[in-house]
Short mmCIF file of C-alpha atoms and ligand atoms in Angstrom, two decimals:
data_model
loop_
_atom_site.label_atom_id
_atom_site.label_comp_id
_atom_site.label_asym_id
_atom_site.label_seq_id
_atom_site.Cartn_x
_atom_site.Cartn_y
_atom_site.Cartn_z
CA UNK A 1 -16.21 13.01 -5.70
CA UNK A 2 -12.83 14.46 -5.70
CA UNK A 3 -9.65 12.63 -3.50
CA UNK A 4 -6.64 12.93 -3.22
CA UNK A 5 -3.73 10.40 -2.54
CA UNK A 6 -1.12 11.19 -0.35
CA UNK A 7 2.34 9.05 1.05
CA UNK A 8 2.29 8.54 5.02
CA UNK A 9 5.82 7.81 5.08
CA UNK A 10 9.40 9.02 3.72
CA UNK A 11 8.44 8.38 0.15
CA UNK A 12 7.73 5.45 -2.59
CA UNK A 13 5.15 4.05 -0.31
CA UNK A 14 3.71 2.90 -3.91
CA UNK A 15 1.48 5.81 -4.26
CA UNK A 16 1.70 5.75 -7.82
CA UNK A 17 -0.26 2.40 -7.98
CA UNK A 18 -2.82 3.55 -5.68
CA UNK A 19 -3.40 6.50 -8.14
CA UNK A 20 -3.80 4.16 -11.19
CA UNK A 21 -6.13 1.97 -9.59
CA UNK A 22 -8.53 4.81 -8.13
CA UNK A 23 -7.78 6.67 -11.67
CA UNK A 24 -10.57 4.81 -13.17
CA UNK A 25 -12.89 6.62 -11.66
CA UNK A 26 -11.49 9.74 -11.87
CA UNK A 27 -11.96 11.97 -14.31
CA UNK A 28 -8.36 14.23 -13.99
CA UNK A 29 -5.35 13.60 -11.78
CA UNK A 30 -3.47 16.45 -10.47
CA UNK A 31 0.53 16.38 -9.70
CA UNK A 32 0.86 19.33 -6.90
CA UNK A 33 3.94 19.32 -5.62
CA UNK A 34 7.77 18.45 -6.47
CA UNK A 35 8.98 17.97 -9.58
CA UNK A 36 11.41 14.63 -11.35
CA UNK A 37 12.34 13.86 -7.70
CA UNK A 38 9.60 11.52 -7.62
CA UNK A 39 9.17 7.65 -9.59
CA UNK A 40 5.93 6.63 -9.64
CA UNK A 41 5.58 3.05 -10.60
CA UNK A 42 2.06 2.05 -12.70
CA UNK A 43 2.17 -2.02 -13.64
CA UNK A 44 -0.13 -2.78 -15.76
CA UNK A 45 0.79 -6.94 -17.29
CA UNK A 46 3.65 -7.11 -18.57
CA UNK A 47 3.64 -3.11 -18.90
CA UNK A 48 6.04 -1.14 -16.74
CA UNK A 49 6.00 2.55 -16.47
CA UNK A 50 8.41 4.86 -13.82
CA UNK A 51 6.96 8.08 -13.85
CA UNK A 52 8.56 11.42 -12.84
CA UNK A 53 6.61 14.14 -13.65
CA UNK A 54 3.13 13.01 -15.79
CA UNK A 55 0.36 12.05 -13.06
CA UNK A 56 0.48 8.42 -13.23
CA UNK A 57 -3.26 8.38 -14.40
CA UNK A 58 -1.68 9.51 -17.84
CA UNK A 59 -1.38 5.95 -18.63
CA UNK A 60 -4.98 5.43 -18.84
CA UNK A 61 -6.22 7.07 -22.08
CA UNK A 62 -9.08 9.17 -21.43
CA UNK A 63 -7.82 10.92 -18.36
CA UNK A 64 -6.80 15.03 -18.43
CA UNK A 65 -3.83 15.10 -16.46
CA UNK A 66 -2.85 18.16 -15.01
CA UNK A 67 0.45 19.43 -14.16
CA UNK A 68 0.08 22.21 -11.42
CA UNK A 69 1.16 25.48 -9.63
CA UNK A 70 3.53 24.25 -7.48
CA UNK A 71 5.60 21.15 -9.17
CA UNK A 72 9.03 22.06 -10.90
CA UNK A 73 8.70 21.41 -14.04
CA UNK A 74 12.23 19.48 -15.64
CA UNK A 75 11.06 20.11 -19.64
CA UNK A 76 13.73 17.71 -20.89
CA UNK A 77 12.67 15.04 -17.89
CA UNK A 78 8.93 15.95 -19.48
CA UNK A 79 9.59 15.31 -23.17
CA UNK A 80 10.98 12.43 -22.74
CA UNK A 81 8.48 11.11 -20.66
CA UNK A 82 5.92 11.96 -22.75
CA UNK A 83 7.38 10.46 -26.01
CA UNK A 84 8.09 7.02 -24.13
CA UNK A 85 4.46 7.11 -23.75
CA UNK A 86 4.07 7.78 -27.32
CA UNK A 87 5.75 4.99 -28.23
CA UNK A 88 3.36 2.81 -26.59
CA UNK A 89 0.49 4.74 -27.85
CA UNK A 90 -0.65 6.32 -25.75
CA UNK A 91 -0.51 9.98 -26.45
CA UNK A 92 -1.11 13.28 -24.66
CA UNK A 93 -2.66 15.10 -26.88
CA UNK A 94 -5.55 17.64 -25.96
CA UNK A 95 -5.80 15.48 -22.22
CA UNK A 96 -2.25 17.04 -20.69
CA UNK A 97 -2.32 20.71 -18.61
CA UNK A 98 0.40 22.11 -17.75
CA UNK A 99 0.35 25.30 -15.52
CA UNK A 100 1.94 28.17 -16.84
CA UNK A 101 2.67 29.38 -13.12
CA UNK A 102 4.70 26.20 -12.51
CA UNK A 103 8.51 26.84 -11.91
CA UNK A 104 11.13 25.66 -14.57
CA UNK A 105 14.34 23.55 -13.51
CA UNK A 106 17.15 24.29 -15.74
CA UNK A 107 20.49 22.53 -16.12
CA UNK A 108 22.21 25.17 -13.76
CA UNK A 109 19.51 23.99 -10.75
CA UNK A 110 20.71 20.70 -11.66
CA UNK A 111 24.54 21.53 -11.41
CA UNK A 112 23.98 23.55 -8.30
CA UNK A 113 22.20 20.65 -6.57
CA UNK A 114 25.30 18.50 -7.54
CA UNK A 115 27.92 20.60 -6.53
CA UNK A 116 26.35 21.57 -3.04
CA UNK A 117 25.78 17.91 -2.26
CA UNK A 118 29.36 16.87 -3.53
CA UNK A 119 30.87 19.90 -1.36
CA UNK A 120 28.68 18.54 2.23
CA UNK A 121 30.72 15.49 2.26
CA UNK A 122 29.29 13.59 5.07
CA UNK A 123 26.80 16.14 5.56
CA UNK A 124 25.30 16.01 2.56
CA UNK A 125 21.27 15.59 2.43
CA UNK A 126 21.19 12.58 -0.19
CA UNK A 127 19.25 14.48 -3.18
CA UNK A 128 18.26 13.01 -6.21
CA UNK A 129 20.44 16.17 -7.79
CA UNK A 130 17.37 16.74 -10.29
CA UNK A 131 17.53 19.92 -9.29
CA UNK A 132 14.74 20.28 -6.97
CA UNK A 133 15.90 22.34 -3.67
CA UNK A 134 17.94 25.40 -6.28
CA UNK A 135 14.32 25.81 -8.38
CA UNK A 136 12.44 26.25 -5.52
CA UNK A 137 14.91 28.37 -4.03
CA UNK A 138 14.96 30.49 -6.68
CA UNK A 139 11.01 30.56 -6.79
CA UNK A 140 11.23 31.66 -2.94
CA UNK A 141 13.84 34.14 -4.23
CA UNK A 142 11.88 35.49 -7.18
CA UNK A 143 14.25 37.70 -8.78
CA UNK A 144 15.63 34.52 -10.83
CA UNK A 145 13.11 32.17 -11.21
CA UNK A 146 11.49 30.94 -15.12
CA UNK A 147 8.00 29.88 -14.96
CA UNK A 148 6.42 27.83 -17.55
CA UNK A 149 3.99 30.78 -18.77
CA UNK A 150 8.07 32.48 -19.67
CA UNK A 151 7.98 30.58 -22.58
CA UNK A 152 5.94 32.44 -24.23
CA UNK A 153 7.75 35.76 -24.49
CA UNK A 154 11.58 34.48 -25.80
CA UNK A 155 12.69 37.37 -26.09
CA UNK A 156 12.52 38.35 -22.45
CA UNK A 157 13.69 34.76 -21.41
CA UNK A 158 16.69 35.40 -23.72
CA UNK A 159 17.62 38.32 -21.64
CA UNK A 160 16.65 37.32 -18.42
CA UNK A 161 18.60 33.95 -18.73
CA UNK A 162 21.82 36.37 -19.50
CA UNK A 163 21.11 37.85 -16.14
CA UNK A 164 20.66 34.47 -14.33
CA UNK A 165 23.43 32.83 -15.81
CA UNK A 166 25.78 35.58 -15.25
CA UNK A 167 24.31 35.10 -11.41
CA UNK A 168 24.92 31.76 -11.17
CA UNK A 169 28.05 31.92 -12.81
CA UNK A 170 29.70 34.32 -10.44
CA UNK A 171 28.32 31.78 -7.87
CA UNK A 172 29.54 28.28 -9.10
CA UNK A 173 33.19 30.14 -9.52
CA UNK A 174 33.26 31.95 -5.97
CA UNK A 175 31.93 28.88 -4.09
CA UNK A 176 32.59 26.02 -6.26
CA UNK A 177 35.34 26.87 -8.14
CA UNK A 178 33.23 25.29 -10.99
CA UNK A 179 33.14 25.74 -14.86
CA UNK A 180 30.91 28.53 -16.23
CA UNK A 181 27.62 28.15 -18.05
CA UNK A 182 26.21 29.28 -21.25
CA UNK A 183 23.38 31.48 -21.06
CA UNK A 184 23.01 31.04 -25.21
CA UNK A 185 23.08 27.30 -24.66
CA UNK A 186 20.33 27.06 -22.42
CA UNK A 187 18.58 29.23 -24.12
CA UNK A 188 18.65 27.34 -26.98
CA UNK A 189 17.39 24.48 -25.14
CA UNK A 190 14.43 26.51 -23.67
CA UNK A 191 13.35 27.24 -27.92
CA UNK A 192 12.82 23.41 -27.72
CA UNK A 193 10.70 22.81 -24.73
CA UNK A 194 8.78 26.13 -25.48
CA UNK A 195 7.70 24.38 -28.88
CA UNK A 196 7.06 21.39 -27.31
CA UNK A 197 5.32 21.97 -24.38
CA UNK A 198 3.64 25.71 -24.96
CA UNK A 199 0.56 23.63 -26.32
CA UNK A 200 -0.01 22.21 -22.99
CA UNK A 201 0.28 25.20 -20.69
CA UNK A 202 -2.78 26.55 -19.58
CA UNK A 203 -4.08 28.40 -16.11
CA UNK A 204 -4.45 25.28 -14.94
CA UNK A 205 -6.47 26.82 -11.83
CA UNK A 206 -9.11 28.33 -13.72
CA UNK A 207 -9.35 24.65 -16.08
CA UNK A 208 -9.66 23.06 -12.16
CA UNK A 209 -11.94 25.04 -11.12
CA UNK A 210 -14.45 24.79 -14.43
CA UNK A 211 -14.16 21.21 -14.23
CA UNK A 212 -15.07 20.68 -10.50
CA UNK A 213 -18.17 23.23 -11.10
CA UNK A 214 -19.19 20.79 -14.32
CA UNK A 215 -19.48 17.99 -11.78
CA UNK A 216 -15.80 16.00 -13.20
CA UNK A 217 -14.42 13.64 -10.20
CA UNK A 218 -10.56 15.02 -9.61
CA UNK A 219 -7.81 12.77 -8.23
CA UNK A 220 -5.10 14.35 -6.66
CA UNK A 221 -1.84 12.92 -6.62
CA UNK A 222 0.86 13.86 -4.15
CA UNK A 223 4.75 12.95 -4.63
CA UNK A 224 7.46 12.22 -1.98
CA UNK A 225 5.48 11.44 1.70
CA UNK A 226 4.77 13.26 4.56
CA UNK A 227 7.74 12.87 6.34
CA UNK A 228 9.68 15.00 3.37
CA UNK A 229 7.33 17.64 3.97
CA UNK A 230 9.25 20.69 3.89
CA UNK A 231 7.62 22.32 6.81
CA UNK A 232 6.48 19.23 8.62
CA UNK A 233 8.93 16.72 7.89
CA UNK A 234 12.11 15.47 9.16
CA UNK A 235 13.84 18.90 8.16
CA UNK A 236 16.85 19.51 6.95
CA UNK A 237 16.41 15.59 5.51
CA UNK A 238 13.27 16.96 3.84
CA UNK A 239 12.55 17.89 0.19
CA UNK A 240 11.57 21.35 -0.65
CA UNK A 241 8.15 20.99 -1.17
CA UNK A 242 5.10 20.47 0.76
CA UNK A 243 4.61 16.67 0.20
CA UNK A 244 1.83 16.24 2.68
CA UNK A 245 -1.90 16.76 1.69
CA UNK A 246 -1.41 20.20 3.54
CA UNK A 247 0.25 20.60 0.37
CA UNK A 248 -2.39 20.32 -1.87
CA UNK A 249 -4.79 23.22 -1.69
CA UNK A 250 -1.36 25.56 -2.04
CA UNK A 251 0.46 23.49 -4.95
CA UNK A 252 -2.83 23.64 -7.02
CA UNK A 253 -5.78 26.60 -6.01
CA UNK A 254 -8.35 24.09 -4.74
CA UNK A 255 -9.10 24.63 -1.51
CA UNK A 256 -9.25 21.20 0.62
CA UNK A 257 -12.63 21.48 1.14
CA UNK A 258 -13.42 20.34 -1.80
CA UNK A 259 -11.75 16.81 -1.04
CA UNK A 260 -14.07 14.65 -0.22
CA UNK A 261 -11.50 11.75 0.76
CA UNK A 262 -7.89 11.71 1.41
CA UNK A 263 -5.81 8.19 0.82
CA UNK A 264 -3.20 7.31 2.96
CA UNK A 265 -0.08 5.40 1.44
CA UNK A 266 2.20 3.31 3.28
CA UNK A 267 4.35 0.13 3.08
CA UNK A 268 3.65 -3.02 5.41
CA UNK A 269 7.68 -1.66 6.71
CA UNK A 270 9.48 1.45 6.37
CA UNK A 271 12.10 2.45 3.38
CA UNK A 272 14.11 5.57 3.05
CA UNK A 273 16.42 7.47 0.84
CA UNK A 274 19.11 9.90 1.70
CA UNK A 275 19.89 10.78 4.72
CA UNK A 276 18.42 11.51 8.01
CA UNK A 277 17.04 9.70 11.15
CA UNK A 278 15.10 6.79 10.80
CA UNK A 279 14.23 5.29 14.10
CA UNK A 280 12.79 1.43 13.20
CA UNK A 281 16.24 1.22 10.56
CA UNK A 282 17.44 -2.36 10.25
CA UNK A 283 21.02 -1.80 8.62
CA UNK A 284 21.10 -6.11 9.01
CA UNK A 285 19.98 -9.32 7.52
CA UNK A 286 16.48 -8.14 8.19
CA UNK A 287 16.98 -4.74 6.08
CA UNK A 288 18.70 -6.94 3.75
CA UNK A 289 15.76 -9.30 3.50
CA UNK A 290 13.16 -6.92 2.75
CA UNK A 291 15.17 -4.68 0.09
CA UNK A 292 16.07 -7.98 -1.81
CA UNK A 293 12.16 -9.46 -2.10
CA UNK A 294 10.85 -6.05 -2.51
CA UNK A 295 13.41 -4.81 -4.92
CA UNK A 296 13.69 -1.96 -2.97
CA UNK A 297 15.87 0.11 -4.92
CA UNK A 298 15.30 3.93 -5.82
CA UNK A 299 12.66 4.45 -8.66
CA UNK A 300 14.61 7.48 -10.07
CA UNK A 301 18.52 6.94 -9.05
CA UNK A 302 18.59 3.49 -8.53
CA UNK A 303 20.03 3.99 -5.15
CA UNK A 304 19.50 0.98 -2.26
CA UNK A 305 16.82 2.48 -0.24
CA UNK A 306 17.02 2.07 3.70
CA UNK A 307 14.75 -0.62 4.88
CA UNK A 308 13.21 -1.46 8.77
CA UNK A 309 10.23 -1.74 10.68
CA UNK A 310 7.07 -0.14 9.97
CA UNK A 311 6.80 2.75 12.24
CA UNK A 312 3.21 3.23 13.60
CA UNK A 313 3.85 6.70 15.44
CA UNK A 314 5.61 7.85 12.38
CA UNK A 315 2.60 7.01 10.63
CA UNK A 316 0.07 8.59 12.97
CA UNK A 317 1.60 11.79 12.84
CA UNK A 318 1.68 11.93 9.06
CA UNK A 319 -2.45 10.44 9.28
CA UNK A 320 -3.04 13.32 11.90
CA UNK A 321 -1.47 16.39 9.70
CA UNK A 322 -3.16 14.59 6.73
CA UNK A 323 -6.43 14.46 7.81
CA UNK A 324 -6.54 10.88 6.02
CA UNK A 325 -9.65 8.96 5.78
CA UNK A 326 -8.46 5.80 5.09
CA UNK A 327 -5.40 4.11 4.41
CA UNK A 328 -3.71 1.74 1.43
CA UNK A 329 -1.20 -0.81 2.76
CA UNK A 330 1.09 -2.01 0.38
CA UNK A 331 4.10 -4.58 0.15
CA UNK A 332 2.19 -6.79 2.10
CA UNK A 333 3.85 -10.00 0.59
CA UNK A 334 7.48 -8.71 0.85
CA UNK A 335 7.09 -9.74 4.19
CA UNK A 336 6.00 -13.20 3.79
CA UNK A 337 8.94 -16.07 4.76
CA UNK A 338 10.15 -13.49 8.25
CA UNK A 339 9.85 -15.21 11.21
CA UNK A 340 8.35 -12.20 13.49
CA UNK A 341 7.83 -8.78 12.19
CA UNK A 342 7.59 -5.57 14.83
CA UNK A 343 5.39 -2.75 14.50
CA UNK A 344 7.04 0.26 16.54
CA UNK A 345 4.12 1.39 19.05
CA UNK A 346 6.23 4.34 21.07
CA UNK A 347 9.69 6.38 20.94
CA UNK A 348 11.57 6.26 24.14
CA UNK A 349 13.76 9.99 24.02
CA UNK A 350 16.24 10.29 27.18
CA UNK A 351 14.55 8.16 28.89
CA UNK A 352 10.93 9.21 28.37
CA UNK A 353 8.16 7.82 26.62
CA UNK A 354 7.03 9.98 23.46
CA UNK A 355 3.96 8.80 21.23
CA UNK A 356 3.84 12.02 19.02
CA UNK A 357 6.60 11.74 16.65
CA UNK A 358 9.05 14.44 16.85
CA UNK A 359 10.06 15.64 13.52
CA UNK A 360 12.81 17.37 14.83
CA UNK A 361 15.91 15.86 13.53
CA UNK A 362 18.36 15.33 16.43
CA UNK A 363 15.63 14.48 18.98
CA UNK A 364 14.07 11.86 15.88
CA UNK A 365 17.82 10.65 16.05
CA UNK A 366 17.76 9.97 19.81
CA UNK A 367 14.69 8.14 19.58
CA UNK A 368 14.39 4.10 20.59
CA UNK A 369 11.90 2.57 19.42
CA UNK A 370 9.33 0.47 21.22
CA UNK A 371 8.10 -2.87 19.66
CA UNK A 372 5.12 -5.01 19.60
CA UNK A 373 6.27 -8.24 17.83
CA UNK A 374 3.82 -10.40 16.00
CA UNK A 375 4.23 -13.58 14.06
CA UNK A 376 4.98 -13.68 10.63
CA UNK A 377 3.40 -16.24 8.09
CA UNK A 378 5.49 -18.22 5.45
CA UNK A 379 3.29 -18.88 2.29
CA UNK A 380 3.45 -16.65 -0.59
CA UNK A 381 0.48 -14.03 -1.15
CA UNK A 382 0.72 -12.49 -4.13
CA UNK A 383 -2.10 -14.46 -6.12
CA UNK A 384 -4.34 -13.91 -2.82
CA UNK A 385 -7.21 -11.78 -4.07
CA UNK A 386 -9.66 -11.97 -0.98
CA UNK A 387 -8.38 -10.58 2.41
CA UNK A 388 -9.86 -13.33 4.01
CA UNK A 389 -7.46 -15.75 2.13
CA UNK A 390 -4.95 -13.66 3.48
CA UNK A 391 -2.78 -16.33 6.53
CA UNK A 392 -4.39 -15.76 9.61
CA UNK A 393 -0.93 -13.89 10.87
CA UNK A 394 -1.22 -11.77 8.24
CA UNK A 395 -4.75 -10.51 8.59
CA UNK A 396 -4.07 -10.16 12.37
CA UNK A 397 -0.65 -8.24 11.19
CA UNK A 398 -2.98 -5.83 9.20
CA UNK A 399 -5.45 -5.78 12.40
CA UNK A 400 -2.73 -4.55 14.81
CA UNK A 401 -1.59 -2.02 12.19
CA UNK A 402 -4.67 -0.35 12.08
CA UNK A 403 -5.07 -0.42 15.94
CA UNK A 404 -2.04 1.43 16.24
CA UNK A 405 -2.50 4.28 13.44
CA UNK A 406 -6.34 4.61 14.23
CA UNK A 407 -7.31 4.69 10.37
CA UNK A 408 -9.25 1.46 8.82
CA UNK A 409 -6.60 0.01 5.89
CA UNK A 410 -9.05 -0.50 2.82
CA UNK A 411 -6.48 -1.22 -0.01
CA UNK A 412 -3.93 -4.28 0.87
CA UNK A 413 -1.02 -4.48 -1.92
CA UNK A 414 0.13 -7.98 -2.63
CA UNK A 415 2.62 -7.32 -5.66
CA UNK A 416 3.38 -4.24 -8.29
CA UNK A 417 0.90 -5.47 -10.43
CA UNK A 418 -2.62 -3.14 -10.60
CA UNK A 419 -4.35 -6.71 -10.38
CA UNK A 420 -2.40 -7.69 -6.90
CA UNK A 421 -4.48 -5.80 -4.63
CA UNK A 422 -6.98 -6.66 -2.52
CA UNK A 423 -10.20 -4.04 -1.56
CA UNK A 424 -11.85 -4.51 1.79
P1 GDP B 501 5.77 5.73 -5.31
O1 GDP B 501 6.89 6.68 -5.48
O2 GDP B 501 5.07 5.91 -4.00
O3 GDP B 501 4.82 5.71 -6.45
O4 GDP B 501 6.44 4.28 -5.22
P2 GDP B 501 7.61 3.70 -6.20
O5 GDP B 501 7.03 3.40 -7.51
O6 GDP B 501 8.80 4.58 -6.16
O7 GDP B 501 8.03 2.40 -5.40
C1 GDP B 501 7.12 1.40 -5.13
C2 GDP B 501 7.65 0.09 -5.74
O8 GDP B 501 6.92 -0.98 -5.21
C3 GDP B 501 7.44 0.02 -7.24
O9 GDP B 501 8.47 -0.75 -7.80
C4 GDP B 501 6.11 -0.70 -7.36
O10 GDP B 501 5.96 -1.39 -8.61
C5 GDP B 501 6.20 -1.68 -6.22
N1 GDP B 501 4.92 -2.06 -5.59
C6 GDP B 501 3.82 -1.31 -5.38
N2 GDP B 501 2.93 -2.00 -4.64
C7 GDP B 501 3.49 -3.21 -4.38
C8 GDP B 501 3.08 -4.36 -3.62
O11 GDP B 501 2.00 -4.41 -3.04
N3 GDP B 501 3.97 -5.41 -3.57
C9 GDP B 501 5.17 -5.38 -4.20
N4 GDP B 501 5.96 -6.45 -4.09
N5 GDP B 501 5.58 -4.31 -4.92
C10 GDP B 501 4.76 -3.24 -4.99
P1 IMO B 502 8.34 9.62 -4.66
O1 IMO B 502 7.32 10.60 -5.16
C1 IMO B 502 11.65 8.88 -1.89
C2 IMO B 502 14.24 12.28 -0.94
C3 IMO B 502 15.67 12.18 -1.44
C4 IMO B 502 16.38 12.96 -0.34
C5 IMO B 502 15.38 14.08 -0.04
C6 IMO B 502 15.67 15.37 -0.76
O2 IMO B 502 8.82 8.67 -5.67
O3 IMO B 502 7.89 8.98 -3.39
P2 IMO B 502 15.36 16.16 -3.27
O4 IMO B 502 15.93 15.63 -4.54
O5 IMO B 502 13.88 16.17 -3.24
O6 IMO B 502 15.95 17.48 -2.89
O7 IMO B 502 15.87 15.13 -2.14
O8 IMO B 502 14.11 13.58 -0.44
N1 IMO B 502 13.20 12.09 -2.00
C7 IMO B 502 12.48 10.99 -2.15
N2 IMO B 502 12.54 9.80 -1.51
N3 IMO B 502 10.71 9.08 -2.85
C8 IMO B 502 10.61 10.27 -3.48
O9 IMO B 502 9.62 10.56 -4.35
C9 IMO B 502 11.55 11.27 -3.17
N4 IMO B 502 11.77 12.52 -3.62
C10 IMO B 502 12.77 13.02 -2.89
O10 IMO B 502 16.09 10.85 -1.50
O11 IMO B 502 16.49 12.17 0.81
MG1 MG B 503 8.96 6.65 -5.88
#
């Protein structure tokens, strides 16, 4: 059986401990899409690990991870990563594929991404400035992209970073009025990652592909959530990547039909980072209570993410384009000690009722949203192991979630831990 796991919302829905839990019966877990943009969080006792780029099955030792197609590769964000593992033994070796058709970030995407952003001002989009929009820009672009499989022929990179850098150059001086970069020093860098990484990088399609047709059960991870989706998201405030499941099939060469089961991710509310509209926002006491218990704070920059309501015809639209089957809920207990807690049911827009959610940015920004309040529940859950243990509010909370998103919620998060969640 192969799945995949996908977020329903605007990112860190906890999608990375949904994928360690289902990893153990997977046999390889595929990254698709975006690059170091992403944190996925894996606890595991005492054991914390943020990861960026490695599929968070890595942390499991017999697992082949694969690193496909379409992700942006950050080689310096991927060393490290793979050395912290190291150091807790748990290595890579002969289990981690890299394709050789994935896109390389290189320190000029990053300064590009920081410079644009710093030059919006107030319109700025809220990046994580790792880079992400220049690479795949400049894999839309072709004529300067680096691909992993570049690695292999230096001498050709070594000339065709002169070009690049003498491109990007003229650009960061014209526009930004920005130092100049050094083709020679980046190369230099690239000697490194090519040692380091060349042993991993494969056609990681053809590797897919053989391992499906040997009967091996493939997890599929995505990063970001729907709502970032580059062509069905909340664009501009988007990433540059297709971050839905409609992703998949594209960002790795296995056609969706041979999912058997997609996983929804959301939160039991709504966070977001960066900017853009975010109808069921409370920027109050509220917000403030739910980013405090649930630490909400940005997996890879730290930032305060946005907190508010969960948004059920957010969610419906990102379950509809998904195609999801089912549906993880987690957070569940960051909720606990709140009075009432409001699901948002409809969007009122000028006046008229809307229950598809408009991705479009300025109508999304118009929106008011329409509440169903329910009553919250005051003791602690996060040693509750048994939905039925749940409080009574809570299971009901869970009930008239499902109602409104039409998918049945099989996975119920309780805290970070892999051991805090509860199957139905
Ligand atoms: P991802 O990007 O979707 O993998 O999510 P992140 O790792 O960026 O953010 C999710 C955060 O919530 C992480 O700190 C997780 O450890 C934590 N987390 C995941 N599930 C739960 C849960 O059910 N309850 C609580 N309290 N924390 C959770
Ligand atoms: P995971 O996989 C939450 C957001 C950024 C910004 C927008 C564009 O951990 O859920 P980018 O750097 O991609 O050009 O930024 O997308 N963003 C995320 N928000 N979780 C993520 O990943 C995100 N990756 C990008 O905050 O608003
Ligand atoms: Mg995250």
């Amino acid at each position: 059986m192969n799945s995949c796991v996908v977020g329903l919302q605007w990112g860190d829905e906890g999608k990375g401990k949904v994928v360690d839990i289902l990893a153990e019966h997977s046999d390889i877990v595929v990254r698709y899409n975006g690059g170091s943009n992403a944190g996925h969080t894996v606890v595991i006792g005492d054991n914390r690990f943020a990861l960026h780029l490695l599929p968070s099955g890595s942390v499991r030792p017999n697992i082949s991870c694969v690193i496909a197609n379409a992700v942006v590769v950050d080689p310096e964000v991927l060393i490290k990563e793979i050395e912290t593992l190291a150091q807790k033994n748990i290595t890579l070796k002969d289990r981690l594929f890299i394709s050789e058709s994935a896109h390389v970030v290189l320190d000029y995407h990053k300064k590009e991404d920081q410079l644009r952003e710093e030059s919006l001002g107030k319109n700025k989009l809220g990046t994580t400035i790792r880079g992400i929009g220049p690479c795949y820009a400049d894999k839309a672009g072709r004529s300067y992209a680096v691909r992993m499989g570049d690695f292999r022929e230096l001498e050709q990179l070594k000339e065709k970073l002169q070009r690049i850098v003498e491109y990007k150059n003229k650009v960061f001086a014209a526009v930004y009025d920005a130092e100049p970069m050094s083709a020679e020093d980046i190369f230099v860098k690239c000697k490194l990652y090519a040692d380091k990484l060349l042993p991993f990088t494969i056609d990681t399609t053809e590797f897919l592909h053989k391992a499906i047709g040997d009967g091996k059960s493939v997890l599929f991870e995505g990063a970001q959530g729907s709502l970032l989706d580059l062509d069905h998201g909340t664009f501009p405030y988007v990433t540059s990547s297709n971050s839905s499941s409609l992703g998949m099939p594209a960002g790795c060469g296995v056609p969706a039909k041979m999912v058997d089961k997609i996983f929804g991710v959301v939160k039991a509310y709504t966070t977001r980072v960066g900017a853009g509209p975010f109808p069921t926002e409370q920027d109050n006491e509220i917000g403030q209570y739910i980013r405090d218990k649930g630490n909400e704070y940005g997996t890879t920059t730290g930032r305060p993410r946005r907190c508010g309501w969960f948004d059920a015809v957010a969610v419906s639209y990102a379950a509809k384009i998904g195609a999801i089957d089912s549906v993880a809920l987690l957070h569940l207990d960051t909720l606990a000690g709140l009075k009432e807690i409001k699901i948002c049911k409809t969007y009122k827009i000028n006046g008229q009722e809307k229950t598809f959610f408009p991705t479009n940015a300025t109508r999304l920004s118009q929106a008011q949203p329409i509440y169903e309040t329910v009553a919250g529940w005051d003791e602690e859950i996060t040693e509750v192991g048994d939905f039925h243990e749940l409080p009574v509010n809570a299971q009901e909370y869970i009930g008239r979630i499902e109602e409104q998103i039409s998918k049945p919620i099989t996975i119920v998060g309780v805290g970070p831990k892999r051991s805090q969640t509860i199957f139905r």
